[in-house]
Protein backbone atom coordinates (compact mmCIF):
# COMPACT_ATOMS: atom_id res chain seq x y z
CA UNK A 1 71.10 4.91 50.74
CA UNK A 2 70.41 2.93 47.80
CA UNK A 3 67.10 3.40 46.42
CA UNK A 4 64.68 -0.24 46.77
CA UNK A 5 64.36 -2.64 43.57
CA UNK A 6 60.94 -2.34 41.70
CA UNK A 7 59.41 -5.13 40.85
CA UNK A 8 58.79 -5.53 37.19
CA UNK A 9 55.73 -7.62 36.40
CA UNK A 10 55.87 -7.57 32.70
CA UNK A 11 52.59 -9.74 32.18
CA UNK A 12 50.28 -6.70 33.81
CA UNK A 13 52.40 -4.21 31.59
CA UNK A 14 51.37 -6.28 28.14
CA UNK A 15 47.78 -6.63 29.39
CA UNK A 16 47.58 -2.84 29.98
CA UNK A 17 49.23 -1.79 26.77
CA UNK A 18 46.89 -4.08 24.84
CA UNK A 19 43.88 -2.83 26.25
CA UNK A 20 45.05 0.75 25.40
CA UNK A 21 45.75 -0.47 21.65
CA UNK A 22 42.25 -1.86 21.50
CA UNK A 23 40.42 1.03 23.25
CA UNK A 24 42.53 2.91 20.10
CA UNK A 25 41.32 1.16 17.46
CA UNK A 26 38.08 0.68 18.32
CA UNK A 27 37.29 4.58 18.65
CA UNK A 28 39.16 4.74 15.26
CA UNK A 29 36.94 2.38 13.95
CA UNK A 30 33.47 3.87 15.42
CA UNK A 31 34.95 7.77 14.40
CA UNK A 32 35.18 5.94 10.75
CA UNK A 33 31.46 4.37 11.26
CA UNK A 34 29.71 7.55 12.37
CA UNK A 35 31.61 9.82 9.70
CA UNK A 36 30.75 6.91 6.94
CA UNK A 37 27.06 6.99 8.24
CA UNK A 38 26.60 10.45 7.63
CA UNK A 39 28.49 11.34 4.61
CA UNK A 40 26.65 8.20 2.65
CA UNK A 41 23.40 9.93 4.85
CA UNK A 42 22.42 6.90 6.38
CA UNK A 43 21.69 9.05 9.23
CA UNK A 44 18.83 7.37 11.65
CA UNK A 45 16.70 10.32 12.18
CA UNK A 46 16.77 11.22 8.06
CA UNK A 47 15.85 7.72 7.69
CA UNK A 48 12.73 7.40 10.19
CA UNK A 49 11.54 10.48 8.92
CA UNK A 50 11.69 9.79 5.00
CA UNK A 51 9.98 6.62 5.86
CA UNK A 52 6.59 8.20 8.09
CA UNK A 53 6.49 10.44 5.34
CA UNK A 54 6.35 8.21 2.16
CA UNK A 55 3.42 6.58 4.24
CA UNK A 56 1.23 9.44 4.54
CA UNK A 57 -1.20 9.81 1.84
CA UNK A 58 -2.64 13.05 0.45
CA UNK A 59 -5.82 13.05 -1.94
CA UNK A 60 -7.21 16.12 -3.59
CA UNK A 61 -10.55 17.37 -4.20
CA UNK A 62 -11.52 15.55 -7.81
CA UNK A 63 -11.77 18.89 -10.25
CA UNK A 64 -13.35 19.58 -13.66
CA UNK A 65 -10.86 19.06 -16.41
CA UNK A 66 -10.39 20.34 -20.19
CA UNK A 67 -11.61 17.50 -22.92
CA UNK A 68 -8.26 18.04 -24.80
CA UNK A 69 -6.46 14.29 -25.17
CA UNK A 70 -8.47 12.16 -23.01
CA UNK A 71 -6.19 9.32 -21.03
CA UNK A 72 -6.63 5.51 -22.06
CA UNK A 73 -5.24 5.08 -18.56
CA UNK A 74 -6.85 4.54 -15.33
CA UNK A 75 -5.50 4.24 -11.89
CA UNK A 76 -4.76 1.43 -10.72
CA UNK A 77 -4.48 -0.33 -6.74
CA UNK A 78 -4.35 -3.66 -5.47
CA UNK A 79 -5.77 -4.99 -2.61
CA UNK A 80 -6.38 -7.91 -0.59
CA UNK A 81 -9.07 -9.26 1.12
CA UNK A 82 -12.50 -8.46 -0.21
CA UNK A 83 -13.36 -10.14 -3.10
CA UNK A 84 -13.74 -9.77 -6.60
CA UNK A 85 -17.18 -9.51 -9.21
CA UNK A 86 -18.03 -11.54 -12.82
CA UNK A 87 -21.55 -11.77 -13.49
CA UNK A 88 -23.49 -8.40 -14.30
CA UNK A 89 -26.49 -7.22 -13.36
CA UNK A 90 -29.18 -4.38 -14.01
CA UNK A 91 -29.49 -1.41 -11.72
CA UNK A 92 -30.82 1.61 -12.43
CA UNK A 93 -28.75 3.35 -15.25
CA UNK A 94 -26.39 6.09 -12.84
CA UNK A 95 -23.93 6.24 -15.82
CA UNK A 96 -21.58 3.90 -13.98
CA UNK A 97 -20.94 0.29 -15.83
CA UNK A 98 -18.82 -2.58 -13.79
CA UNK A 99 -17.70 -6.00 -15.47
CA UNK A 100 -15.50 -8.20 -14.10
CA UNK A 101 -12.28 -9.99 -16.03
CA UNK A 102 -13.14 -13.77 -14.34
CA UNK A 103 -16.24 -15.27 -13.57
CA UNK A 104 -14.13 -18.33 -11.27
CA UNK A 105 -11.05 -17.68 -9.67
CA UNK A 106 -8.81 -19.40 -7.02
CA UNK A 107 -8.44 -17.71 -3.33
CA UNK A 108 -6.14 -15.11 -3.30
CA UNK A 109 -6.45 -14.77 -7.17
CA UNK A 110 -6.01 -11.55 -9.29
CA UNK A 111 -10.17 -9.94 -10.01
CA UNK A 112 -9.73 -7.68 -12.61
CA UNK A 113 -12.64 -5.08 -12.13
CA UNK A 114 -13.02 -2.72 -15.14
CA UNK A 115 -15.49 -0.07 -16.23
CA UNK A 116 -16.75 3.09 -17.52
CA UNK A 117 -17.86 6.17 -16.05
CA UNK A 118 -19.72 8.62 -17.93
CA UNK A 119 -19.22 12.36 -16.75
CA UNK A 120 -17.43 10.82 -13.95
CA UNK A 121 -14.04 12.28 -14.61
CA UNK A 122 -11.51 12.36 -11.98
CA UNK A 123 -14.28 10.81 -9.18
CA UNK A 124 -12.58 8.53 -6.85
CA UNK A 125 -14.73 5.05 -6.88
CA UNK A 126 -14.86 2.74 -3.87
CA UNK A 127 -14.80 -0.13 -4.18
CA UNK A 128 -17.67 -2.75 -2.08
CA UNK A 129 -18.21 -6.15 -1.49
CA UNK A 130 -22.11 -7.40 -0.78
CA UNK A 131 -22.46 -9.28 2.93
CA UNK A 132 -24.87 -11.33 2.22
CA UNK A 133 -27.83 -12.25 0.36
CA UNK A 134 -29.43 -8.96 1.16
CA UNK A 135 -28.59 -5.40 -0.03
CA UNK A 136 -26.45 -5.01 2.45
CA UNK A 137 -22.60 -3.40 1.11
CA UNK A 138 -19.20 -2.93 2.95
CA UNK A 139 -15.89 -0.94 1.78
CA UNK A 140 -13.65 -2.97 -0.01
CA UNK A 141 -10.02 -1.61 0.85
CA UNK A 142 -9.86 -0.31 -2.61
CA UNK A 143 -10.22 2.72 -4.36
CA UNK A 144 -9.93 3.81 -7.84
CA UNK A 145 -9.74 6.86 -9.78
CA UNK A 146 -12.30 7.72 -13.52
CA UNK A 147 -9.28 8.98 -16.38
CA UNK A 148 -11.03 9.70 -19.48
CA UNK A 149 -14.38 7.63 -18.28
CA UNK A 150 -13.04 5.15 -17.54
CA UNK A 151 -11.47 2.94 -14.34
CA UNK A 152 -9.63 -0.41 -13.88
CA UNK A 153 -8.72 -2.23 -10.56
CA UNK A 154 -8.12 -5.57 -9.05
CA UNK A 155 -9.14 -7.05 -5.84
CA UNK A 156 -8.23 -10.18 -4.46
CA UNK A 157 -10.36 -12.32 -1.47
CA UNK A 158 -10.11 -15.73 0.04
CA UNK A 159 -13.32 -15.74 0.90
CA UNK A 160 -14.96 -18.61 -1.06
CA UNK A 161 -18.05 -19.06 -3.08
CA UNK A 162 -20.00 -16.28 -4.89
CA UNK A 163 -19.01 -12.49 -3.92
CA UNK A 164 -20.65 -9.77 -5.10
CA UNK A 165 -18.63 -6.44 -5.92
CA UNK A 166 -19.96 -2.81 -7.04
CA UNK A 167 -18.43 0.44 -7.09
CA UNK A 168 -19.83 3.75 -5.62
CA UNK A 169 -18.91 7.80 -6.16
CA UNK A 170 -19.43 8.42 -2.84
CA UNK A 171 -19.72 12.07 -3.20
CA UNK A 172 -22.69 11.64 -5.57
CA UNK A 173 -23.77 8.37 -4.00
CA UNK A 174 -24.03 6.46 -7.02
CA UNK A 175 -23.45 3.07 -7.90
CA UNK A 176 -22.54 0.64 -10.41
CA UNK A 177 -24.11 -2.74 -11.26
CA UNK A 178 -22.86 -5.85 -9.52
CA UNK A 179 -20.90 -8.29 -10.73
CA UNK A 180 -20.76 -11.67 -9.22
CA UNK A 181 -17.39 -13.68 -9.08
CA UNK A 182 -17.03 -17.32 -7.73
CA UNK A 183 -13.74 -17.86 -5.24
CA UNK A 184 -12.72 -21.59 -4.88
């Protein structure tokens, strides 16, 4: 007995063997991708673990150093929000001097805070903004480090009118003059 036609249906044979070429390719393509990824290392785990660790921040204990070649150089950081000083006043001499760059600036406008530091070497220098007419000081979110006694930072604040700035070794709990610096 003669064996029963089959019915062709060429339309759901071309479907099928295009969705075989694509499934082909495309694990070509992603075999290519992952391979590229980690030969160039662009690898995701490298990456978030390079990146937690360039935030982390390590600061060592300040220690005594030779008086070969002092450095004209002092650390430098930028901030924003405190503001800045200009205007100097007396305080009781603790060796550390404060003067401001500008007496006026504009909100959000470079303060250049400079000073010297005498036997202050290496002594990490916060940096504070006054609260109000009183004696009363807050942290700045700035810090700067005495090279060869002496320091320069910047601050900028957009809080207007007269702000009063000072720095402080807060492991001797000194402090410098003020300096007063108009914003607006």
């Amino acid at each position: 007995m003669p064996e029963p036609e089959r019915k062709q249906h060429p339309v759901i044979a071309g479907l099928v063997a295009l969705v075989g070429v694509g499934l082909a390719i495309g694990l070509l393509a992603g075999g290519g991708a992952l391979v590229a990824t980690r030969v160039l290392g662009l690898d995701a785990a490298e990456t978030a673990t390079d990146s937690a660790a360039r935030q982390s921040m390590y600061l060592p204990q300040p220690e005594k150093t030779t008086a070969s070649a002092p450095s004209t150089q002092a650390t430098q950081t930028a901030a924003s929000e405190p503001t800045g000083p200009v205007f100097t006043t007396k305080t009781p001499d603790t060796g550390i001097s404060l003067q401001a760059g500008q007496t006026t600036v504009s909100p959000m406008q470079r303060i250049d805070l400079t000073g010297t530091y005498v036997g202050g070497e290496g002594a990490v220098l916060q940096v504070q903004r006054a609260t109000g007419p009183g004696d009363s000081w807050v942290d700045f979110p700035v810090t700067v480090t005495v090279s060869g006694g002496t320091f320069s930072t910047y601050v900028q604040t957009g809080r207007a009118g007269p702000n009063r700035f000072r720095v402080i070794d807060t492991d001797k709990e000194q402090t410098s003059n003020e300096v007063t610096v108009t914003i607006g």
